[in-house]
Each structure stands twice: as C-alpha cells, then as structure tokens.
Coordinates of C-alpha atoms (C1' of nucleotides) in Angstrom, one line a residue:
Chain A
X1 CA -87.2 140.7 -100.1
X2 CA -86.1 137.3 -98.6
X3 CA -86.7 135.8 -102.0
X4 CA -84.5 138.2 -103.8
X5 CA -81.7 137.8 -101.4
X6 CA -81.9 134.0 -101.5
X7 CA -81.9 134.1 -105.3
X8 CA -78.7 136.1 -105.5
X9 CA -77.1 134.1 -102.8
X10 CA -77.7 130.7 -104.3
X11 CA -77.5 131.7 -107.9
X12 CA -75.2 129.8 -110.2
X13 CA -74.2 133.0 -112.0
X14 CA -72.8 134.8 -109.0
X15 CA -69.7 136.8 -109.6
X16 CA -67.6 134.1 -107.9
X17 CA -69.0 131.5 -110.0
X18 CA -68.5 133.5 -113.1
X19 CA -64.9 134.1 -112.3
X20 CA -64.3 130.6 -111.4
X21 CA -65.5 129.3 -114.7
X22 CA -63.6 132.0 -116.5
X23 CA -60.3 131.0 -114.8
X24 CA -60.9 127.4 -115.4
X25 CA -61.5 128.1 -119.0
X26 CA -58.5 130.2 -119.3
X27 CA -56.3 127.4 -118.0
X28 CA -57.8 124.9 -120.4
X29 CA -57.3 127.3 -123.4
X30 CA -53.8 128.2 -122.6
X31 CA -52.5 124.8 -121.6
X32 CA -54.1 123.2 -124.6
X33 CA -52.4 125.5 -126.8
X34 CA -49.1 125.2 -125.2
X35 CA -49.3 121.4 -125.1
X36 CA -49.9 121.3 -128.8
X37 CA -47.2 123.9 -129.5
X38 CA -44.4 122.5 -127.6
X39 CA -45.4 119.2 -126.1
X40 CA -46.7 118.3 -122.6
X41 CA -43.2 117.5 -121.1
X42 CA -41.8 120.9 -122.2
X43 CA -44.7 122.9 -121.0
X44 CA -44.2 124.0 -117.4
X45 CA -46.9 125.1 -114.9
X46 CA -45.0 128.4 -114.6
X47 CA -45.5 129.0 -118.3
X48 CA -49.2 128.2 -118.1
X49 CA -49.9 130.5 -115.3
X50 CA -47.8 133.3 -116.8
X51 CA -49.6 133.2 -120.1
X52 CA -53.0 132.8 -118.3
X53 CA -52.2 135.7 -116.1
X54 CA -52.8 134.0 -112.9
X55 CA -50.6 133.1 -109.9
X56 CA -49.1 129.7 -109.6
X57 CA -51.1 128.9 -106.5
X58 CA -54.3 129.6 -108.3
X59 CA -53.5 126.9 -110.8
X60 CA -53.2 124.3 -108.0
X61 CA -56.5 125.5 -106.6
X62 CA -58.1 124.3 -109.9
X63 CA -56.0 121.3 -110.4
X64 CA -54.3 119.3 -107.6
X65 CA -51.4 118.4 -110.0
X66 CA -50.3 119.0 -113.5
X67 CA -51.2 115.5 -114.3
X68 CA -54.9 116.0 -113.3
X69 CA -55.1 118.6 -116.0
X70 CA -53.8 116.1 -118.5
X71 CA -56.3 113.5 -117.4
X72 CA -59.0 116.0 -118.1
X73 CA -58.0 116.3 -121.6
X74 CA -57.7 112.4 -122.0
X75 CA -61.1 112.0 -120.5
X76 CA -62.6 114.4 -122.9
X77 CA -61.2 112.5 -125.9
X78 CA -62.3 109.1 -124.5
X79 CA -65.8 110.3 -123.9
X80 CA -66.0 111.5 -127.5
X81 CA -64.7 108.2 -128.8
X82 CA -67.2 106.2 -126.8
X83 CA -70.1 108.3 -127.9
X84 CA -69.1 107.6 -131.4
X85 CA -68.7 103.9 -130.8
X86 CA -72.2 103.6 -129.5
X87 CA -73.6 105.2 -132.8
X88 CA -71.4 103.7 -135.4
X89 CA -69.4 100.7 -134.6
X90 CA -72.1 98.3 -133.7
X91 CA -73.9 97.6 -136.9
X92 CA -72.7 94.0 -137.5
X93 CA -74.4 91.0 -136.2
X94 CA -72.0 88.6 -134.5
X95 CA -70.5 89.4 -131.2
X96 CA -67.1 88.7 -132.4
X97 CA -67.3 91.3 -135.2
X98 CA -68.9 93.8 -132.8
X99 CA -66.1 93.5 -130.5
X100 CA -63.6 93.7 -133.2
X101 CA -65.3 96.8 -134.5
X102 CA -65.2 98.5 -131.2
X103 CA -61.5 97.8 -130.7
X104 CA -60.5 98.6 -134.3
X105 CA -62.5 101.8 -134.1
X106 CA -60.7 102.9 -130.9
X107 CA -57.4 101.7 -132.4
X108 CA -57.9 103.8 -135.5
X109 CA -58.6 106.8 -133.4
X110 CA -55.2 106.1 -131.7
X111 CA -53.5 105.6 -135.0
X112 CA -54.6 109.1 -136.2
X113 CA -52.5 110.7 -133.6
X114 CA -49.9 108.4 -132.4
X115 CA -47.8 110.9 -130.5
X116 CA -50.7 112.2 -128.5
X117 CA -51.9 108.7 -127.6
X118 CA -48.5 108.0 -126.4
X119 CA -48.4 110.9 -124.1
X120 CA -51.8 110.0 -122.7
X121 CA -51.1 106.4 -122.2
X122 CA -47.8 107.3 -120.7
X123 CA -49.3 109.7 -118.3
X124 CA -52.0 107.2 -117.5
X125 CA -49.6 104.5 -116.7
X126 CA -47.4 106.8 -114.8
X127 CA -50.2 107.5 -112.4
X128 CA -52.3 104.4 -112.3
X129 CA -53.0 103.5 -108.7
X130 CA -51.8 106.8 -107.3
X131 CA -54.9 108.5 -105.9
X132 CA -56.7 109.2 -109.2
X133 CA -59.9 107.4 -109.8
X134 CA -60.3 104.5 -112.2
X135 CA -63.5 105.2 -114.0
X136 CA -61.6 106.1 -117.1
X137 CA -60.1 102.7 -117.9
X138 CA -63.4 101.0 -117.2
X139 CA -65.2 102.7 -120.0
X140 CA -64.0 100.2 -122.5
X141 CA -64.3 97.4 -120.1
X142 CA -68.0 98.2 -119.5
X143 CA -68.7 98.3 -123.2
X144 CA -67.0 95.0 -123.7
X145 CA -68.9 93.5 -120.8
X146 CA -72.3 94.3 -122.2
X147 CA -71.4 93.1 -125.6
X148 CA -70.4 89.7 -124.2
X149 CA -73.5 89.5 -122.1
X150 CA -75.5 90.2 -125.2
X151 CA -73.5 87.6 -126.9
X152 CA -74.4 85.0 -124.3
X153 CA -78.1 85.8 -124.8
X154 CA -77.8 85.6 -128.5
X155 CA -76.0 82.3 -128.0
X156 CA -72.9 83.1 -130.0
X157 CA -70.9 83.3 -126.8
X158 CA -70.6 80.2 -124.5
X159 CA -73.0 80.4 -121.6
X160 CA -70.4 79.1 -119.3
X161 CA -68.2 82.1 -119.8
X162 CA -67.8 84.6 -117.0
X163 CA -68.6 87.8 -118.8
X164 CA -66.7 89.9 -116.5
X165 CA -63.5 87.8 -116.8
X166 CA -63.9 87.8 -120.5
X167 CA -64.2 91.5 -120.7
X168 CA -61.1 91.9 -118.6
X169 CA -59.2 89.6 -120.8
X170 CA -60.1 91.5 -123.9
X171 CA -59.3 94.9 -122.5
X172 CA -56.1 93.6 -121.1
X173 CA -55.1 92.5 -124.6
X174 CA -56.2 95.8 -126.1
X175 CA -54.2 97.9 -123.6
X176 CA -51.2 95.7 -123.7
X177 CA -51.2 95.6 -127.6
X178 CA -51.6 99.4 -127.7
X179 CA -48.6 99.9 -125.5
X180 CA -46.5 97.4 -127.5
X181 CA -47.5 99.1 -130.7
X182 CA -46.9 102.6 -129.4
X183 CA -43.4 102.0 -128.4
X184 CA -42.4 99.5 -131.1
X185 CA -39.6 100.4 -133.4
X186 CA -41.1 98.5 -136.3
X187 CA -44.2 99.8 -138.0
X188 CA -47.2 97.6 -138.3
X189 CA -51.0 97.9 -138.4
X190 CA -52.4 98.0 -134.8
X191 CA -55.9 97.2 -136.1
X192 CA -54.7 94.0 -137.8
X193 CA -52.8 93.0 -134.7
X194 CA -55.7 93.4 -132.4
X195 CA -58.2 91.8 -134.8
X196 CA -56.0 88.7 -135.0
X197 CA -55.8 88.5 -131.3
X198 CA -59.6 88.6 -130.8
X199 CA -59.9 85.7 -133.2
X200 CA -57.5 83.7 -131.1
X201 CA -59.5 84.5 -127.9
X202 CA -62.8 83.6 -129.5
X203 CA -61.6 80.3 -131.1
X204 CA -59.3 79.3 -128.2
X205 CA -55.8 78.0 -128.5
X206 CA -56.4 74.5 -127.3
X207 CA -56.3 71.7 -129.9
X208 CA -59.5 69.5 -129.8
X209 CA -62.8 69.9 -128.1
X210 CA -63.7 70.8 -124.5
Chain B
X1 CA 9.1 94.4 -119.2
X2 CA 6.5 95.2 -121.8
X3 CA 4.6 92.2 -120.8
X4 CA 4.4 93.2 -117.2
X5 CA 3.2 96.7 -118.0
X6 CA 0.4 95.3 -120.3
X7 CA -0.6 92.9 -117.7
X8 CA -1.1 95.6 -115.1
X9 CA -2.9 97.8 -117.6
X10 CA -5.4 95.3 -118.8
X11 CA -5.9 93.5 -115.5
X12 CA -9.5 93.3 -114.3
X13 CA -8.3 93.9 -110.7
X14 CA -6.7 97.2 -111.3
X15 CA -7.2 99.7 -108.5
X16 CA -9.7 101.5 -110.6
X17 CA -11.8 98.4 -111.3
X18 CA -11.6 97.5 -107.6
X19 CA -12.9 100.9 -106.5
X20 CA -15.7 101.0 -109.1
X21 CA -17.0 97.7 -107.9
X22 CA -16.6 98.8 -104.3
X23 CA -18.6 102.0 -104.9
X24 CA -21.3 100.1 -106.9
X25 CA -21.7 97.6 -104.1
X26 CA -21.9 100.4 -101.5
X27 CA -24.7 102.0 -103.4
X28 CA -26.6 98.8 -103.6
X29 CA -26.1 98.0 -100.0
X30 CA -27.2 101.5 -98.8
X31 CA -30.1 102.0 -101.1
X32 CA -31.4 98.5 -100.5
X33 CA -31.4 99.1 -96.8
X34 CA -33.0 102.6 -97.0
X35 CA -35.7 101.4 -99.4
X36 CA -36.7 98.7 -97.0
X37 CA -36.6 101.0 -94.0
X38 CA -38.5 103.9 -95.2
X39 CA -39.9 103.1 -98.7
X40 CA -38.7 104.0 -102.2
X41 CA -40.6 107.2 -102.5
X42 CA -39.2 108.5 -99.2
X43 CA -35.6 107.7 -99.8
X44 CA -33.9 110.5 -101.7
X45 CA -30.7 110.2 -103.7
X46 CA -29.1 112.8 -101.3
X47 CA -29.7 110.4 -98.4
X48 CA -28.2 107.5 -100.3
X49 CA -25.0 109.3 -101.3
X50 CA -24.7 110.8 -97.8
X51 CA -24.8 107.3 -96.2
X52 CA -22.7 105.8 -98.8
X53 CA -20.1 108.5 -98.3
X54 CA -19.9 109.5 -102.0
X55 CA -20.7 112.6 -103.9
X56 CA -24.1 113.1 -105.5
X57 CA -22.5 113.3 -109.0
X58 CA -20.9 109.9 -108.4
X59 CA -24.3 108.3 -107.9
X60 CA -25.3 109.4 -111.4
X61 CA -22.0 108.2 -112.9
X62 CA -23.1 104.8 -111.8
X63 CA -26.9 105.1 -112.5
X64 CA -28.3 107.5 -115.0
X65 CA -31.4 107.9 -112.8
X66 CA -32.9 106.8 -109.5
X67 CA -35.3 104.6 -111.5
X68 CA -32.4 102.7 -113.1
X69 CA -31.3 101.6 -109.7
X70 CA -34.9 100.5 -109.0
X71 CA -35.0 98.5 -112.1
X72 CA -31.8 96.7 -111.2
X73 CA -33.5 95.5 -108.0
X74 CA -36.6 94.4 -109.9
X75 CA -34.5 92.5 -112.5
X76 CA -32.6 90.7 -109.7
X77 CA -35.9 89.4 -108.2
X78 CA -37.3 88.6 -111.7
X79 CA -34.3 86.6 -112.6
X80 CA -34.4 84.6 -109.3
X81 CA -38.2 83.8 -110.0
X82 CA -37.5 82.7 -113.5
X83 CA -34.6 80.4 -112.6
X84 CA -36.9 78.8 -110.0
X85 CA -39.6 78.4 -112.7
X86 CA -37.5 76.5 -115.0
X87 CA -36.6 74.1 -112.3
X88 CA -39.8 73.4 -110.5
X89 CA -42.9 74.5 -112.3
X90 CA -42.7 72.5 -115.4
X91 CA -43.4 69.1 -114.1
X92 CA -46.9 68.6 -115.6
X93 CA -47.8 67.3 -118.9
X94 CA -50.4 69.4 -120.7
X95 CA -49.4 72.8 -122.1
X96 CA -52.3 74.3 -120.4
X97 CA -51.3 73.1 -116.9
X98 CA -47.6 74.1 -117.6
X99 CA -48.7 77.6 -118.5
X100 CA -51.0 77.8 -115.4
X101 CA -48.2 76.6 -113.2
X102 CA -45.8 79.2 -114.5
X103 CA -48.2 82.1 -114.0
X104 CA -49.5 80.8 -110.6
X105 CA -45.9 80.3 -109.5
X106 CA -45.1 84.0 -110.4
X107 CA -48.4 85.1 -109.0
X108 CA -47.7 83.3 -105.6
X109 CA -44.3 85.1 -105.5
X110 CA -46.1 88.3 -105.9
X111 CA -48.7 87.4 -103.3
X112 CA -46.0 86.9 -100.8
X113 CA -45.0 90.5 -100.8
X114 CA -47.8 92.5 -102.2
X115 CA -46.5 95.8 -101.1
X116 CA -43.1 95.3 -102.7
X117 CA -44.7 94.0 -105.9
X118 CA -46.9 97.1 -105.9
X119 CA -43.8 99.4 -105.7
X120 CA -42.0 97.6 -108.5
X121 CA -45.0 97.3 -110.9
X122 CA -45.7 101.0 -110.1
X123 CA -42.1 102.0 -110.9
X124 CA -42.1 99.8 -114.0
X125 CA -45.3 101.4 -115.3
X126 CA -44.1 104.8 -114.5
X127 CA -41.1 104.4 -116.7
X128 CA -42.2 102.1 -119.4
X129 CA -41.2 103.5 -122.8
X130 CA -39.0 106.0 -121.3
X131 CA -35.5 105.2 -122.4
X132 CA -35.0 101.9 -120.5
X133 CA -34.7 98.7 -122.2
X134 CA -37.5 96.2 -122.4
X135 CA -35.7 92.9 -121.9
X136 CA -37.3 92.8 -118.4
X137 CA -41.0 92.4 -119.4
X138 CA -40.0 89.9 -122.1
X139 CA -38.7 87.3 -119.7
X140 CA -42.2 86.0 -119.0
X141 CA -43.2 86.5 -122.6
X142 CA -40.3 84.4 -123.8
X143 CA -41.0 81.5 -121.4
X144 CA -44.7 81.5 -122.6
X145 CA -43.6 81.5 -126.1
X146 CA -41.5 78.5 -125.9
X147 CA -44.2 76.6 -123.9
X148 CA -46.7 77.4 -126.7
X149 CA -44.3 76.2 -129.4
X150 CA -43.8 73.0 -127.5
X151 CA -47.5 72.7 -127.3
X152 CA -47.9 73.0 -131.0
X153 CA -45.3 70.2 -131.5
X154 CA -47.0 68.1 -128.8
X155 CA -50.3 68.8 -130.7
X156 CA -52.2 70.1 -127.6
X157 CA -52.1 73.6 -129.0
X158 CA -53.7 74.4 -132.4
X159 CA -51.1 74.4 -135.2
X160 CA -52.8 77.3 -136.7
X161 CA -52.0 79.5 -133.7
X162 CA -49.5 82.3 -134.0
X163 CA -47.3 81.4 -131.0
X164 CA -45.9 84.9 -130.6
X165 CA -49.4 86.5 -130.6
X166 CA -50.6 83.9 -128.1
X167 CA -47.7 84.5 -125.8
X168 CA -48.5 88.3 -126.0
X169 CA -52.1 87.7 -125.1
X170 CA -51.3 85.5 -122.1
X171 CA -48.6 88.0 -120.7
X172 CA -51.1 90.8 -121.3
X173 CA -53.6 89.0 -119.3
X174 CA -51.1 88.2 -116.6
X175 CA -50.0 91.8 -116.3
X176 CA -53.3 93.4 -116.4
X177 CA -54.7 91.0 -113.8
X178 CA -51.8 91.6 -111.6
X179 CA -52.4 95.4 -111.7
X180 CA -56.1 94.9 -111.0
X181 CA -55.4 92.7 -108.1
X182 CA -52.7 94.9 -106.6
X183 CA -54.9 98.0 -106.4
X184 CA -58.2 96.2 -105.8
X185 CA -60.1 97.1 -102.7
X186 CA -61.5 93.7 -102.3
X187 CA -59.4 90.8 -101.5
X188 CA -59.3 87.7 -103.7
X189 CA -56.9 85.0 -104.8
X190 CA -54.8 86.2 -107.7
X191 CA -53.8 82.6 -108.5
X192 CA -57.4 81.5 -108.9
X193 CA -58.2 84.5 -111.0
X194 CA -55.4 84.0 -113.5
X195 CA -56.0 80.3 -113.6
X196 CA -59.6 80.8 -114.7
X197 CA -58.6 83.3 -117.3
X198 CA -56.1 80.9 -118.8
X199 CA -58.9 78.3 -119.1
X200 CA -61.0 80.8 -121.0
X201 CA -58.2 81.5 -123.4
X202 CA -57.5 77.9 -124.0
X203 CA -61.1 76.8 -124.6
X204 CA -62.2 80.0 -126.4
X205 CA -65.3 82.1 -125.7
X206 CA -67.1 81.5 -129.0
X207 CA -70.1 79.1 -129.0
X208 CA -69.8 76.2 -131.4
X209 CA -67.1 74.9 -133.5
X210 CA -64.5 76.8 -135.8
Chain C
dT1 C1' 10.7 110.3 -111.2
dT2 C1' 8.2 113.5 -113.8
dT3 C1' 4.9 114.5 -117.2
dT4 C1' 0.8 113.8 -119.7
dA5 C1' -3.7 111.8 -120.8
dA6 C1' -7.8 109.7 -119.3
dA7 C1' -11.0 108.3 -116.1
dT8 C1' -13.7 109.3 -112.1
dA9 C1' -15.4 112.1 -108.2
dT10 C1' -17.7 116.1 -106.6
dG11 C1' -21.1 119.5 -104.8
dA12 C1' -22.9 123.9 -106.2
dC13 C1' -26.4 124.8 -109.1
dT14 C1' -30.7 124.4 -112.1
dG15 C1' -35.4 123.3 -113.2
dC16 C1' -39.7 122.0 -112.0
dG17 C1' -43.8 120.3 -109.4
dG18 C1' -46.0 121.3 -105.5
dT19 C1' -47.0 123.9 -100.7
dC20 C1' -48.5 127.3 -97.5
dA21 C1' -49.0 131.5 -94.9
dT22 C1' -50.8 135.8 -96.1
dA23 C1' -53.6 139.0 -98.8
dA24 C1' -57.5 140.2 -101.6
dA25 C1' -62.1 139.6 -103.1
dT26 C1' -66.7 138.4 -102.5
dG27 C1' -71.1 137.7 -100.2
dA28 C1' -74.3 137.8 -96.1
dC29 C1' -76.1 140.4 -92.7
dT30 C1' -77.1 144.8 -90.1
Chain D
dA1 C1' -72.3 152.1 -96.2
dG2 C1' -70.0 149.2 -92.8
dT3 C1' -68.6 144.8 -90.6
dC4 C1' -67.5 140.1 -90.5
dA5 C1' -66.9 135.4 -92.5
dT6 C1' -65.8 132.7 -96.2
dT7 C1' -63.9 131.8 -100.4
dT8 C1' -60.2 132.5 -103.7
dA9 C1' -55.7 134.4 -105.2
dT10 C1' -50.8 134.8 -104.8
dG11 C1' -45.8 134.1 -105.1
dA12 C1' -41.8 133.2 -102.1
dC13 C1' -40.4 129.0 -100.7
dC14 C1' -39.3 123.9 -100.5
dG15 C1' -37.7 119.3 -101.8
dC16 C1' -35.8 116.5 -105.0
dA17 C1' -33.9 114.6 -109.4
dG18 C1' -30.6 115.4 -112.4
dT19 C1' -26.4 118.5 -114.7
dC20 C1' -21.9 120.4 -115.3
dA21 C1' -17.6 122.8 -114.8
dT22 C1' -13.9 121.8 -112.0
dA23 C1' -10.8 119.0 -109.1
dT24 C1' -8.8 114.7 -108.0
dT25 C1' -7.0 110.2 -108.8
dT26 C1' -5.1 106.6 -111.6
dA27 C1' -2.5 104.7 -115.6
dA28 C1' 0.8 105.2 -119.2
dA29 C1' 4.7 107.3 -121.3
dA30 C1' 9.0 109.6 -121.2

DNA sequence: TTTTAAATATGACTGCGGTCATAAATGACT
DNA sequence: AGTCATTTATGACCGCAGTCATATTTAAAA
C-alpha cells in the first residue's frame, strides 16, 4: 500500500510531469517553426502562445524571457557541433593543425547558415553578462585549452606558455573574426581568415628570436 | 538687398540653428545627469523629455533611438582617451612596448570606472551590427595598425606579417579580455592580463623556429 | 504685410516583452 | 468521495521605446 502510494507520488510520469513536458515541447515546436518562417525578431511571444494554445503567462512559467528560449536553440546547435568536432576534426598530428581544424570546422558550420548564426551571435552579445550563465561560450575555450595542454606535452607548443591565456587568445580571435565576418559588407572566406590568424599566433609577430 | 537676404538665409546663427543647438545641448545635459544619478537602464526617454521640457517626438528627431544617445557619450569618452594616447603613451622604443602601453593605458582608463565601462561595453555589444556605424570600434584598431606598420619598417615586426590581420588579432584580444575582466567574479589586474597576452602574441606559441 | 513652403515640435498611440493577482488543476491524505 | 495544500495556468495590465498625423514655428517670396 504505502509502496504503491509512494510510487505514484514520486513517479516521473505523473500527469503533471507529462503535461509539463507536453507544454514544453509544444513551445519548442511552435516557436521553432515560427522563427524559421518569419524570423526571430518578427515572431512575438503573443503569436507563439496563441499558436501553442496556451496563455501568455504560461510561456513565462517555462522560459523567464524570450531570449532564454533562443539560447536553448543556440545551445542545442552548439552541443551538436562540439560532439562532431570530437569525432571528426582531430585526426591531424600537429597542435597547430588540430586547432585550425576545430576552428575551421566551427566556421564552416556557421558559413552554412549565415543568417541564423548572425541572429544567435547577436542574441548572445545582447545578453552577455546579464544574468544568463556563461557555460555556453566556454565550450570552445575548453576544447582549445585541452588541445594546447596536449601540445605542451607533445612539445610542439612552448612549455612556457600559459595554456589558459593562450586558449583565451584564440577564442577571442575566433569570436571577433566571426562577428567581423558576419556583419562585413564584403564577402570573403571566414575559414581562410581564421586560418591565417592562427598561423600568426603560432609563429608570433616579433622579428628575431626570444 | 539680395545680399542681405542671402546672408540671413544661409547664416549658421539663424534662429532655427540656434534653437536646434540649444535643444541638443539640453538633451545632453539632462540625460547625462540622469544617467549618472540613476543609471542608464532606469532612465526612460519620457523622463528625459519631461525634464528637458520638450515633447517625446522631439527627442527622436534628434536621436533615432535611446541607444544612439548612449553611443554619443561613449564616443566622447573614446575620443578623449585616444587623444591622450597619442600624446603620452608612445614614448617607448620597441613596438611591443608601444602596443602594451596603448592597451594598458586604455585598460587603466577602464579600470578607473569599472561600472561605467561595463554599461558602455554592454550597450555597445547589445547594439553591434544593428544599424549604427562601426567607426567607434575601429579607433583602437587603427592605432594598432599604424603601430604595427611602423614596427615592420623599424624591423622589430616580421615583414611577412599582414598588419591588418595582426591589428585585428590584438584588438580582438583586448576586447575579449575586457569583457572577461568586467564580468569576472574574481578580481585581477586587467593591465597585467593584457600585457601577458601581448607577449604571447609577439613571441608566438609554437615551439621551435619557423 | 500677407502668403506660401519647409522645417520642427508634439503627444496620443502602438507594439511588445514581461508581471502579477487570481483561478484551475493536481496530488496527498483521510 | 471529500478536503486541503501545492503546483501550474491565465490574461488583464504595465512600462517603455519608438511612430505618426497634426500643429506650430521659421524662412522666403510676393
């Protein structure tokens, strides 16, 4: 008896839980469709809740802001990209090439859907530092960090380098170059640009020896 | 006769011109005060126009958005900083030290008023790519660019370096490090951080020779 | 001075993100 | 089944940036 009651009470598939998941999914489904159809800026929360058949307040029970919903989509995409990186992009030998591969791979992902990337980067910038957590941006930084540490062990990266600083430098360059490229009027290959910059960082810009 | 009429018509000190300048200044004065008193986010356009004694529509005749007013303030501050740089920060010999000096100088300016910097950087990020011109962010980039070109001529920077790319790299690092520092929980010297990173870029991170 | 054209001012209004007091649904317990 | 506590849903409402049709002011022409 007690056991049965406890089971029902604590169960993950209680009616409440089911409905929550259902509503959540409905919001994802509808908003995803509307964002694609008419762009993020032009999709209002009122439209989403109308199409999803829920009240406006309900939306904000699930997502504290419209942006938090956006960031969910961005995160999804990022996680997918990173899982692919780990499997595919690290087949070369030198650290320099590995890092290039990682960045070019991410770059190519972005090149595929420039407009979408623009929207996400924009939303990300708009809200950096305002409440939302930073795990996101550190995915790339972490990957770079371990690559550089490996490089130090393998002795194709100077042992005197602060791996953390170096990783920050490279992700700074990546992010900055991405933004420049996204809003540039002239068209050029982002992959080439980033690749050239990595070479500069690896070789250094100072004349002579240290 | 004709001459007199033309003179009045084309004069810069016509009644119209006078009133325009007056209104513009009034907006600057009031908004500047309110921003300091209660923060940018908490100051509404309605408040500004009320205190300035003008209609709301008038405000938007002078500034297309609240942000454009913000950017005016940011630009003012930046121009002041840059004029100081040119006079004071370039007294060293090596290109590396010159660049460090420039960045550390700007960094120190930011360290003086962390909260204000935060607000401006935040506003800048929030609105990058949305209509407003980019001259702003390129002030630093341009200074770095000429320093690097000088360095190439003076032969303490590799002649093979693409000066434009190098300038972009350094300003990327500067901006990224600034953002990290501004929103970091732990307290550290921004100047030291940026200085160390410049060394890495100058010396390169690759082991061995190129 | 009077008329006409152009620039400028204005505030009611709109659209949208987000809040909150209240209502409905659900689960635990008897 | 009935009662009570807790979770979830809801939409009227709010604050604020930005718009627009209309009114006012200034300059030029007659």
